[in-house]
Amino acid sequence: MEKIYSNYQERTEFKKVCPKTINFLLSFSKALYDVKYKDLEFETFLN
Amino acid sequence: MELQIEDSELVRDYISGDEKALEILIHRHNQRITSFIYSKVLDRDITEDIFQDTFIKVIKTLKKGTYSEEGKFLPWVMRIAHNLIIDHFRKNKRMPMFEGNEDFNIFSVIGDDKLNAEKQLIKDQIDTDLRELIEELPDDQKEVLVMRIYKDMSFKEISENTGVSINTALGRMRYALINLRKIIEKHNIVLTN
């Protein structure tokens, strides 16, 4: 059996963010609109 | 065999308005980016925060149309995450966060010395009770005790103000305390917080 000698085994574990964070990002993306008017650019949120 | 759509194609679809493309990109690279952030910060909550901030930047850049497909999508996202990790450590250096461990808890050394609402109420009640008890003392003893305890005067100042010697003032203070104790014991009064 191989042995891991690293003092920081936790650093090498695979992790994933929770679904709540992903859902937030997807909602954020759907709500965010970039509006351009002449030379101006606005970020707006539409709910 | 399932055909995997290229990142660059998904990015193009997303810029064109396909929100599903972003979902695929996030799921595809979730583990890689999260593990990378976690390997640096070693904190679950901070990892979630940095991941979220990374993709907020990604979304804003893509929606603005300023993203150029010069490099690859993943290295670009990793670079954003890397910069945010550096920002996190810089911020922490300015305002270090200290968390206790099993052997040492910071709150055993520092604490909020303010009383909570309940203890404050009890303290106020004790102060009121004590003032009433002091009223029961003979006037000369009461005068010395009030000057010493409530006005924080020295016995020299008390003797000058009352026109008695320091020793007399000390004696009156002593009898004031003895008498107070007697009243408290006699009436079984509890004066503790």
PDB file of C-alpha atoms in Angstrom:
ATOM      1  CA  MET A   1       0.000   0.000   0.000  1.00  0.00           C
ATOM      2  CA  GLU A   2       1.431   3.361  -0.960  1.00  0.00           C
ATOM      3  CA  LYS A   3       1.979   5.878   1.757  1.00  0.00           C
ATOM      4  CA  ILE A   4       1.413   9.594   1.449  1.00  0.00           C
ATOM      5  CA  TYR A   5       4.150  11.473   3.236  1.00  0.00           C
ATOM      6  CA  SER A   6       2.737  14.976   2.755  1.00  0.00           C
ATOM      7  CA  ASN A   7       2.083  16.961   5.907  1.00  0.00           C
ATOM      8  CA  TYR A   8      -0.711  18.685   4.090  1.00  0.00           C
ATOM      9  CA  GLN A   9      -2.842  15.855   2.811  1.00  0.00           C
ATOM     10  CA  GLU A  10      -5.880  18.077   3.044  1.00  0.00           C
ATOM     11  CA  ARG A  11      -4.412  20.316   0.351  1.00  0.00           C
ATOM     12  CA  THR A  12      -4.556  17.533  -2.170  1.00  0.00           C
ATOM     13  CA  GLU A  13      -8.172  16.526  -1.607  1.00  0.00           C
ATOM     14  CA  PHE A  14     -10.707  17.132  -4.356  1.00  0.00           C
ATOM     15  CA  LYS A  15     -13.330  19.659  -3.433  1.00  0.00           C
ATOM     16  CA  LYS A  16     -16.431  21.108  -5.025  1.00  0.00           C
ATOM     17  CA  VAL A  17     -18.445  24.175  -4.142  1.00  0.00           C
ATOM     18  CA  CYS A  18     -21.936  23.601  -2.808  1.00  0.00           C
ATOM     19  CA  PRO A  19     -24.962  23.726  -5.160  1.00  0.00           C
ATOM     20  CA  LYS A  20     -26.155  26.899  -3.399  1.00  0.00           C
ATOM     21  CA  THR A  21     -23.129  28.820  -4.674  1.00  0.00           C
ATOM     22  CA  ILE A  22     -23.662  27.514  -8.205  1.00  0.00           C
ATOM     23  CA  ASN A  23     -27.371  28.421  -8.113  1.00  0.00           C
ATOM     24  CA  PHE A  24     -26.468  31.905  -6.925  1.00  0.00           C
ATOM     25  CA  LEU A  25     -24.038  32.355  -9.813  1.00  0.00           C
ATOM     26  CA  LEU A  26     -26.574  31.131 -12.366  1.00  0.00           C
ATOM     27  CA  SER A  27     -29.233  33.490 -10.979  1.00  0.00           C
ATOM     28  CA  PHE A  28     -26.701  36.324 -10.914  1.00  0.00           C
ATOM     29  CA  SER A  29     -25.851  35.643 -14.537  1.00  0.00           C
ATOM     30  CA  LYS A  30     -29.518  35.586 -15.592  1.00  0.00           C
ATOM     31  CA  ALA A  31     -30.219  38.851 -13.782  1.00  0.00           C
ATOM     32  CA  LEU A  32     -27.165  40.768 -15.016  1.00  0.00           C
ATOM     33  CA  TYR A  33     -27.554  42.866 -18.134  1.00  0.00           C
ATOM     34  CA  ASP A  34     -25.008  45.048 -19.770  1.00  0.00           C
ATOM     35  CA  VAL A  35     -26.672  48.085 -21.247  1.00  0.00           C
ATOM     36  CA  LYS A  36     -24.797  50.309 -23.678  1.00  0.00           C
ATOM     37  CA  TYR A  37     -25.926  53.840 -24.355  1.00  0.00           C
ATOM     38  CA  LYS A  38     -23.761  55.937 -26.682  1.00  0.00           C
ATOM     39  CA  ASP A  39     -20.296  55.790 -25.056  1.00  0.00           C
ATOM     40  CA  LEU A  40     -21.651  54.770 -21.678  1.00  0.00           C
ATOM     41  CA  GLU A  41     -21.950  51.249 -20.349  1.00  0.00           C
ATOM     42  CA  PHE A  42     -24.188  50.192 -17.461  1.00  0.00           C
ATOM     43  CA  GLU A  43     -24.532  47.002 -15.522  1.00  0.00           C
ATOM     44  CA  THR A  44     -28.143  46.458 -14.539  1.00  0.00           C
ATOM     45  CA  PHE A  45     -29.971  43.747 -12.668  1.00  0.00           C
ATOM     46  CA  LEU A  46     -33.359  42.617 -13.842  1.00  0.00           C
ATOM     47  CA  ASN A  47     -35.346  40.435 -11.512  1.00  0.00           C
TER      48      ASN A  47
ATOM     49  CA  MET B   1     -19.536   7.972 -26.555  1.00  0.00           C
ATOM     50  CA  GLU B   2     -20.696  11.400 -25.427  1.00  0.00           C
ATOM     51  CA  LEU B   3     -19.283  14.270 -27.409  1.00  0.00           C
ATOM     52  CA  GLN B   4     -17.931  17.000 -25.207  1.00  0.00           C
ATOM     53  CA  ILE B   5     -18.471  20.541 -26.408  1.00  0.00           C
ATOM     54  CA  GLU B   6     -15.308  22.664 -26.310  1.00  0.00           C
ATOM     55  CA  ASP B   7     -15.026  25.392 -23.674  1.00  0.00           C
ATOM     56  CA  SER B   8     -14.534  28.028 -26.360  1.00  0.00           C
ATOM     57  CA  GLU B   9     -17.804  27.001 -28.005  1.00  0.00           C
ATOM     58  CA  LEU B  10     -19.650  27.141 -24.684  1.00  0.00           C
ATOM     59  CA  VAL B  11     -18.197  30.593 -24.022  1.00  0.00           C
ATOM     60  CA  ARG B  12     -19.441  31.763 -27.428  1.00  0.00           C
ATOM     61  CA  ASP B  13     -22.889  30.301 -26.729  1.00  0.00           C
ATOM     62  CA  TYR B  14     -22.996  31.997 -23.347  1.00  0.00           C
ATOM     63  CA  ILE B  15     -22.017  35.369 -24.823  1.00  0.00           C
ATOM     64  CA  SER B  16     -24.825  34.867 -27.351  1.00  0.00           C
ATOM     65  CA  GLY B  17     -27.281  34.463 -24.481  1.00  0.00           C
ATOM     66  CA  ASP B  18     -27.317  30.732 -23.757  1.00  0.00           C
ATOM     67  CA  GLU B  19     -27.349  30.602 -19.939  1.00  0.00           C
ATOM     68  CA  LYS B  20     -27.165  26.797 -19.979  1.00  0.00           C
ATOM     69  CA  ALA B  21     -23.639  27.077 -21.396  1.00  0.00           C
ATOM     70  CA  LEU B  22     -22.461  28.782 -18.214  1.00  0.00           C
ATOM     71  CA  GLU B  23     -23.956  26.029 -16.096  1.00  0.00           C
ATOM     72  CA  ILE B  24     -22.036  23.420 -18.072  1.00  0.00           C
ATOM     73  CA  LEU B  25     -18.800  25.424 -17.745  1.00  0.00           C
ATOM     74  CA  ILE B  26     -19.207  25.825 -13.968  1.00  0.00           C
ATOM     75  CA  HIS B  27     -19.984  22.142 -13.446  1.00  0.00           C
ATOM     76  CA  ARG B  28     -17.179  21.070 -15.727  1.00  0.00           C
ATOM     77  CA  HIS B  29     -14.508  23.048 -13.890  1.00  0.00           C
ATOM     78  CA  ASN B  30     -16.034  23.116 -10.403  1.00  0.00           C
ATOM     79  CA  GLN B  31     -13.746  20.488  -8.880  1.00  0.00           C
ATOM     80  CA  ARG B  32     -10.563  21.765 -10.504  1.00  0.00           C
ATOM     81  CA  ILE B  33     -11.065  25.406  -9.479  1.00  0.00           C
ATOM     82  CA  THR B  34     -12.442  24.627  -6.008  1.00  0.00           C
ATOM     83  CA  SER B  35      -9.603  22.218  -5.211  1.00  0.00           C
ATOM     84  CA  PHE B  36      -7.076  24.786  -6.417  1.00  0.00           C
ATOM     85  CA  ILE B  37      -8.541  27.546  -4.195  1.00  0.00           C
ATOM     86  CA  TYR B  38      -8.893  25.203  -1.223  1.00  0.00           C
ATOM     87  CA  SER B  39      -5.293  24.015  -1.546  1.00  0.00           C
ATOM     88  CA  LYS B  40      -4.194  27.615  -0.976  1.00  0.00           C
ATOM     89  CA  VAL B  41      -6.638  28.943   1.625  1.00  0.00           C
ATOM     90  CA  LEU B  42      -7.511  25.698   3.460  1.00  0.00           C
ATOM     91  CA  ASP B  43     -10.875  27.021   4.534  1.00  0.00           C
ATOM     92  CA  ARG B  44     -14.187  25.774   3.190  1.00  0.00           C
ATOM     93  CA  ASP B  45     -16.105  29.070   3.549  1.00  0.00           C
ATOM     94  CA  ILE B  46     -13.322  31.237   2.101  1.00  0.00           C
ATOM     95  CA  THR B  47     -13.069  28.796  -0.806  1.00  0.00           C
ATOM     96  CA  GLU B  48     -16.783  29.229  -1.535  1.00  0.00           C
ATOM     97  CA  ASP B  49     -16.398  33.028  -1.370  1.00  0.00           C
ATOM     98  CA  ILE B  50     -13.399  33.130  -3.703  1.00  0.00           C
ATOM     99  CA  PHE B  51     -15.041  30.714  -6.141  1.00  0.00           C
ATOM    100  CA  GLN B  52     -18.131  32.915  -6.190  1.00  0.00           C
ATOM    101  CA  ASP B  53     -16.115  36.123  -6.698  1.00  0.00           C
ATOM    102  CA  THR B  54     -14.112  34.443  -9.463  1.00  0.00           C
ATOM    103  CA  PHE B  55     -17.214  33.554 -11.441  1.00  0.00           C
ATOM    104  CA  ILE B  56     -18.809  36.941 -10.817  1.00  0.00           C
ATOM    105  CA  LYS B  57     -15.760  38.423 -12.557  1.00  0.00           C
ATOM    106  CA  VAL B  58     -16.025  35.821 -15.322  1.00  0.00           C
ATOM    107  CA  ILE B  59     -19.730  36.549 -15.869  1.00  0.00           C
ATOM    108  CA  LYS B  60     -19.210  40.330 -15.898  1.00  0.00           C
ATOM    109  CA  THR B  61     -16.320  40.109 -18.352  1.00  0.00           C
ATOM    110  CA  LEU B  62     -18.185  37.765 -20.691  1.00  0.00           C
ATOM    111  CA  LYS B  63     -21.374  39.847 -20.595  1.00  0.00           C
ATOM    112  CA  LYS B  64     -19.401  43.021 -21.266  1.00  0.00           C
ATOM    113  CA  GLY B  65     -17.870  41.387 -24.301  1.00  0.00           C
ATOM    114  CA  THR B  66     -14.299  42.188 -23.265  1.00  0.00           C
ATOM    115  CA  TYR B  67     -13.175  38.540 -23.140  1.00  0.00           C
ATOM    116  CA  SER B  68     -10.809  37.531 -25.870  1.00  0.00           C
ATOM    117  CA  GLU B  69     -10.279  33.897 -26.662  1.00  0.00           C
ATOM    118  CA  GLU B  70      -6.521  34.244 -26.841  1.00  0.00           C
ATOM    119  CA  GLY B  71      -5.761  31.667 -24.266  1.00  0.00           C
ATOM    120  CA  LYS B  72      -7.965  28.935 -22.924  1.00  0.00           C
ATOM    121  CA  PHE B  73     -10.996  29.461 -20.723  1.00  0.00           C
ATOM    122  CA  LEU B  74      -9.801  27.413 -17.727  1.00  0.00           C
ATOM    123  CA  PRO B  75      -6.321  29.013 -17.395  1.00  0.00           C
ATOM    124  CA  TRP B  76      -8.026  32.411 -17.582  1.00  0.00           C
ATOM    125  CA  VAL B  77     -10.461  31.515 -14.768  1.00  0.00           C
ATOM    126  CA  MET B  78      -7.616  30.009 -12.715  1.00  0.00           C
ATOM    127  CA  ARG B  79      -5.669  33.264 -13.101  1.00  0.00           C
ATOM    128  CA  ILE B  80      -8.645  35.249 -11.805  1.00  0.00           C
ATOM    129  CA  ALA B  81      -8.972  32.836  -8.858  1.00  0.00           C
ATOM    130  CA  HIS B  82      -5.237  33.080  -8.210  1.00  0.00           C
ATOM    131  CA  ASN B  83      -5.396  36.896  -8.107  1.00  0.00           C
ATOM    132  CA  LEU B  84      -8.364  36.771  -5.732  1.00  0.00           C
ATOM    133  CA  ILE B  85      -6.459  34.375  -3.456  1.00  0.00           C
ATOM    134  CA  ILE B  86      -3.576  36.859  -3.348  1.00  0.00           C
ATOM    135  CA  ASP B  87      -6.049  39.664  -2.559  1.00  0.00           C
ATOM    136  CA  HIS B  88      -7.463  37.531   0.244  1.00  0.00           C
ATOM    137  CA  PHE B  89      -4.054  37.002   1.829  1.00  0.00           C
ATOM    138  CA  ARG B  90      -3.133  40.676   1.417  1.00  0.00           C
ATOM    139  CA  LYS B  91      -6.379  41.691   3.117  1.00  0.00           C
ATOM    140  CA  ASN B  92      -5.749  39.171   5.894  1.00  0.00           C
ATOM    141  CA  LYS B  93      -2.231  40.472   6.404  1.00  0.00           C
ATOM    142  CA  ARG B  94      -3.591  43.959   7.007  1.00  0.00           C
ATOM    143  CA  MET B  95      -6.271  42.605   9.290  1.00  0.00           C
ATOM    144  CA  PRO B  96      -5.142  39.175  10.498  1.00  0.00           C
ATOM    145  CA  MET B  97      -7.774  36.721  11.538  1.00  0.00           C
ATOM    146  CA  PHE B  98      -6.921  34.607  14.553  1.00  0.00           C
ATOM    147  CA  GLU B  99      -8.865  31.521  15.352  1.00  0.00           C
ATOM    148  CA  GLY B 100      -8.282  29.572  18.517  1.00  0.00           C
ATOM    149  CA  ASN B 101      -7.596  25.866  18.625  1.00  0.00           C
ATOM    150  CA  GLU B 102      -8.392  23.135  21.134  1.00  0.00           C
ATOM    151  CA  ASP B 103      -5.518  24.143  23.432  1.00  0.00           C
ATOM    152  CA  PHE B 104      -6.038  27.860  23.345  1.00  0.00           C
ATOM    153  CA  ASN B 105      -9.118  29.961  22.956  1.00  0.00           C
ATOM    154  CA  ILE B 106      -8.573  33.665  22.321  1.00  0.00           C
ATOM    155  CA  PHE B 107     -11.801  34.462  24.169  1.00  0.00           C
ATOM    156  CA  SER B 108     -10.278  33.146  27.388  1.00  0.00           C
ATOM    157  CA  VAL B 109      -7.871  36.098  27.246  1.00  0.00           C
ATOM    158  CA  ILE B 110      -9.973  38.839  25.727  1.00  0.00           C
ATOM    159  CA  GLY B 111     -13.619  39.415  26.266  1.00  0.00           C
ATOM    160  CA  ASP B 112     -16.397  41.917  26.355  1.00  0.00           C
ATOM    161  CA  ASP B 113     -16.394  43.235  29.889  1.00  0.00           C
ATOM    162  CA  LYS B 114     -19.850  44.738  29.465  1.00  0.00           C
ATOM    163  CA  LEU B 115     -22.548  42.985  31.435  1.00  0.00           C
ATOM    164  CA  ASN B 116     -25.365  41.366  29.579  1.00  0.00           C
ATOM    165  CA  ALA B 117     -28.892  42.713  30.044  1.00  0.00           C
ATOM    166  CA  GLU B 118     -29.779  40.257  32.809  1.00  0.00           C
ATOM    167  CA  LYS B 119     -26.589  40.842  34.811  1.00  0.00           C
ATOM    168  CA  GLN B 120     -26.967  44.611  34.361  1.00  0.00           C
ATOM    169  CA  LEU B 121     -30.505  44.417  35.795  1.00  0.00           C
ATOM    170  CA  ILE B 122     -29.258  42.411  38.781  1.00  0.00           C
ATOM    171  CA  LYS B 123     -26.402  44.866  39.333  1.00  0.00           C
ATOM    172  CA  ASP B 124     -28.796  47.841  39.226  1.00  0.00           C
ATOM    173  CA  GLN B 125     -31.062  46.082  41.727  1.00  0.00           C
ATOM    174  CA  ILE B 126     -28.121  45.402  44.068  1.00  0.00           C
ATOM    175  CA  ASP B 127     -26.990  49.052  43.821  1.00  0.00           C
ATOM    176  CA  THR B 128     -30.511  50.236  44.682  1.00  0.00           C
ATOM    177  CA  ASP B 129     -30.795  47.788  47.624  1.00  0.00           C
ATOM    178  CA  LEU B 130     -27.388  48.853  48.918  1.00  0.00           C
ATOM    179  CA  ARG B 131     -28.311  52.539  48.774  1.00  0.00           C
ATOM    180  CA  GLU B 132     -31.426  51.803  50.814  1.00  0.00           C
ATOM    181  CA  LEU B 133     -29.355  49.890  53.388  1.00  0.00           C
ATOM    182  CA  ILE B 134     -26.884  52.783  53.627  1.00  0.00           C
ATOM    183  CA  GLU B 135     -29.810  55.083  54.487  1.00  0.00           C
ATOM    184  CA  GLU B 136     -30.324  52.950  57.620  1.00  0.00           C
ATOM    185  CA  LEU B 137     -26.850  53.832  58.971  1.00  0.00           C
ATOM    186  CA  PRO B 138     -26.238  56.603  61.540  1.00  0.00           C
ATOM    187  CA  ASP B 139     -25.596  59.942  59.792  1.00  0.00           C
ATOM    188  CA  ASP B 140     -21.885  60.250  60.709  1.00  0.00           C
ATOM    189  CA  GLN B 141     -21.110  56.743  59.400  1.00  0.00           C
ATOM    190  CA  LYS B 142     -23.283  57.210  56.315  1.00  0.00           C
ATOM    191  CA  GLU B 143     -21.494  60.484  55.486  1.00  0.00           C
ATOM    192  CA  VAL B 144     -18.021  58.882  55.590  1.00  0.00           C
ATOM    193  CA  LEU B 145     -19.102  55.799  53.648  1.00  0.00           C
ATOM    194  CA  VAL B 146     -20.751  57.856  50.870  1.00  0.00           C
ATOM    195  CA  MET B 147     -17.696  60.107  50.555  1.00  0.00           C
ATOM    196  CA  ARG B 148     -15.313  57.141  50.409  1.00  0.00           C
ATOM    197  CA  ILE B 149     -17.254  54.742  48.163  1.00  0.00           C
ATOM    198  CA  TYR B 150     -19.435  56.935  45.956  1.00  0.00           C
ATOM    199  CA  LYS B 151     -17.363  60.119  45.799  1.00  0.00           C
ATOM    200  CA  ASP B 152     -14.021  58.277  45.818  1.00  0.00           C
ATOM    201  CA  MET B 153     -12.488  60.671  48.335  1.00  0.00           C
ATOM    202  CA  SER B 154      -9.371  59.826  50.366  1.00  0.00           C
ATOM    203  CA  PHE B 155      -9.611  59.639  54.181  1.00  0.00           C
ATOM    204  CA  LYS B 156      -7.505  62.821  54.313  1.00  0.00           C
ATOM    205  CA  GLU B 157     -10.080  64.631  52.171  1.00  0.00           C
ATOM    206  CA  ILE B 158     -12.929  63.151  54.239  1.00  0.00           C
ATOM    207  CA  SER B 159     -11.333  64.373  57.476  1.00  0.00           C
ATOM    208  CA  GLU B 160     -10.883  67.862  56.001  1.00  0.00           C
ATOM    209  CA  ASN B 161     -14.484  67.953  54.770  1.00  0.00           C
ATOM    210  CA  THR B 162     -16.112  66.618  57.931  1.00  0.00           C
ATOM    211  CA  GLY B 163     -13.820  68.323  60.412  1.00  0.00           C
ATOM    212  CA  VAL B 164     -12.820  65.105  62.164  1.00  0.00           C
ATOM    213  CA  SER B 165      -9.427  63.405  62.364  1.00  0.00           C
ATOM    214  CA  ILE B 166      -8.376  60.755  59.849  1.00  0.00           C
ATOM    215  CA  ASN B 167      -8.550  58.115  62.577  1.00  0.00           C
ATOM    216  CA  THR B 168     -12.125  59.063  63.425  1.00  0.00           C
ATOM    217  CA  ALA B 169     -13.071  58.936  59.753  1.00  0.00           C
ATOM    218  CA  LEU B 170     -11.425  55.479  59.497  1.00  0.00           C
ATOM    219  CA  GLY B 171     -13.316  54.335  62.600  1.00  0.00           C
ATOM    220  CA  ARG B 172     -16.639  55.575  61.231  1.00  0.00           C
ATOM    221  CA  MET B 173     -15.998  53.768  57.950  1.00  0.00           C
ATOM    222  CA  ARG B 174     -15.198  50.575  59.870  1.00  0.00           C
ATOM    223  CA  TYR B 175     -18.389  50.790  61.919  1.00  0.00           C
ATOM    224  CA  ALA B 176     -20.408  51.671  58.819  1.00  0.00           C
ATOM    225  CA  LEU B 177     -19.262  48.413  57.164  1.00  0.00           C
ATOM    226  CA  ILE B 178     -19.825  46.369  60.345  1.00  0.00           C
ATOM    227  CA  ASN B 179     -23.327  47.792  60.689  1.00  0.00           C
ATOM    228  CA  LEU B 180     -24.108  47.188  57.025  1.00  0.00           C
ATOM    229  CA  ARG B 181     -23.058  43.539  57.385  1.00  0.00           C
ATOM    230  CA  LYS B 182     -25.238  43.223  60.483  1.00  0.00           C
ATOM    231  CA  ILE B 183     -28.292  44.612  58.651  1.00  0.00           C
ATOM    232  CA  ILE B 184     -27.659  42.290  55.699  1.00  0.00           C
ATOM    233  CA  GLU B 185     -27.294  39.212  57.946  1.00  0.00           C
ATOM    234  CA  LYS B 186     -30.276  40.141  60.094  1.00  0.00           C
ATOM    235  CA  HIS B 187     -32.596  40.437  57.099  1.00  0.00           C
ATOM    236  CA  ASN B 188     -31.033  37.580  55.130  1.00  0.00           C
ATOM    237  CA  ILE B 189     -30.384  39.882  52.207  1.00  0.00           C
ATOM    238  CA  VAL B 190     -28.455  38.397  49.273  1.00  0.00           C
ATOM    239  CA  LEU B 191     -26.278  40.918  47.461  1.00  0.00           C
ATOM    240  CA  THR B 192     -24.465  38.921  44.809  1.00  0.00           C
ATOM    241  CA  ASN B 193     -24.462  39.081  41.055  1.00  0.00           C
TER     242      ASN B 193
END
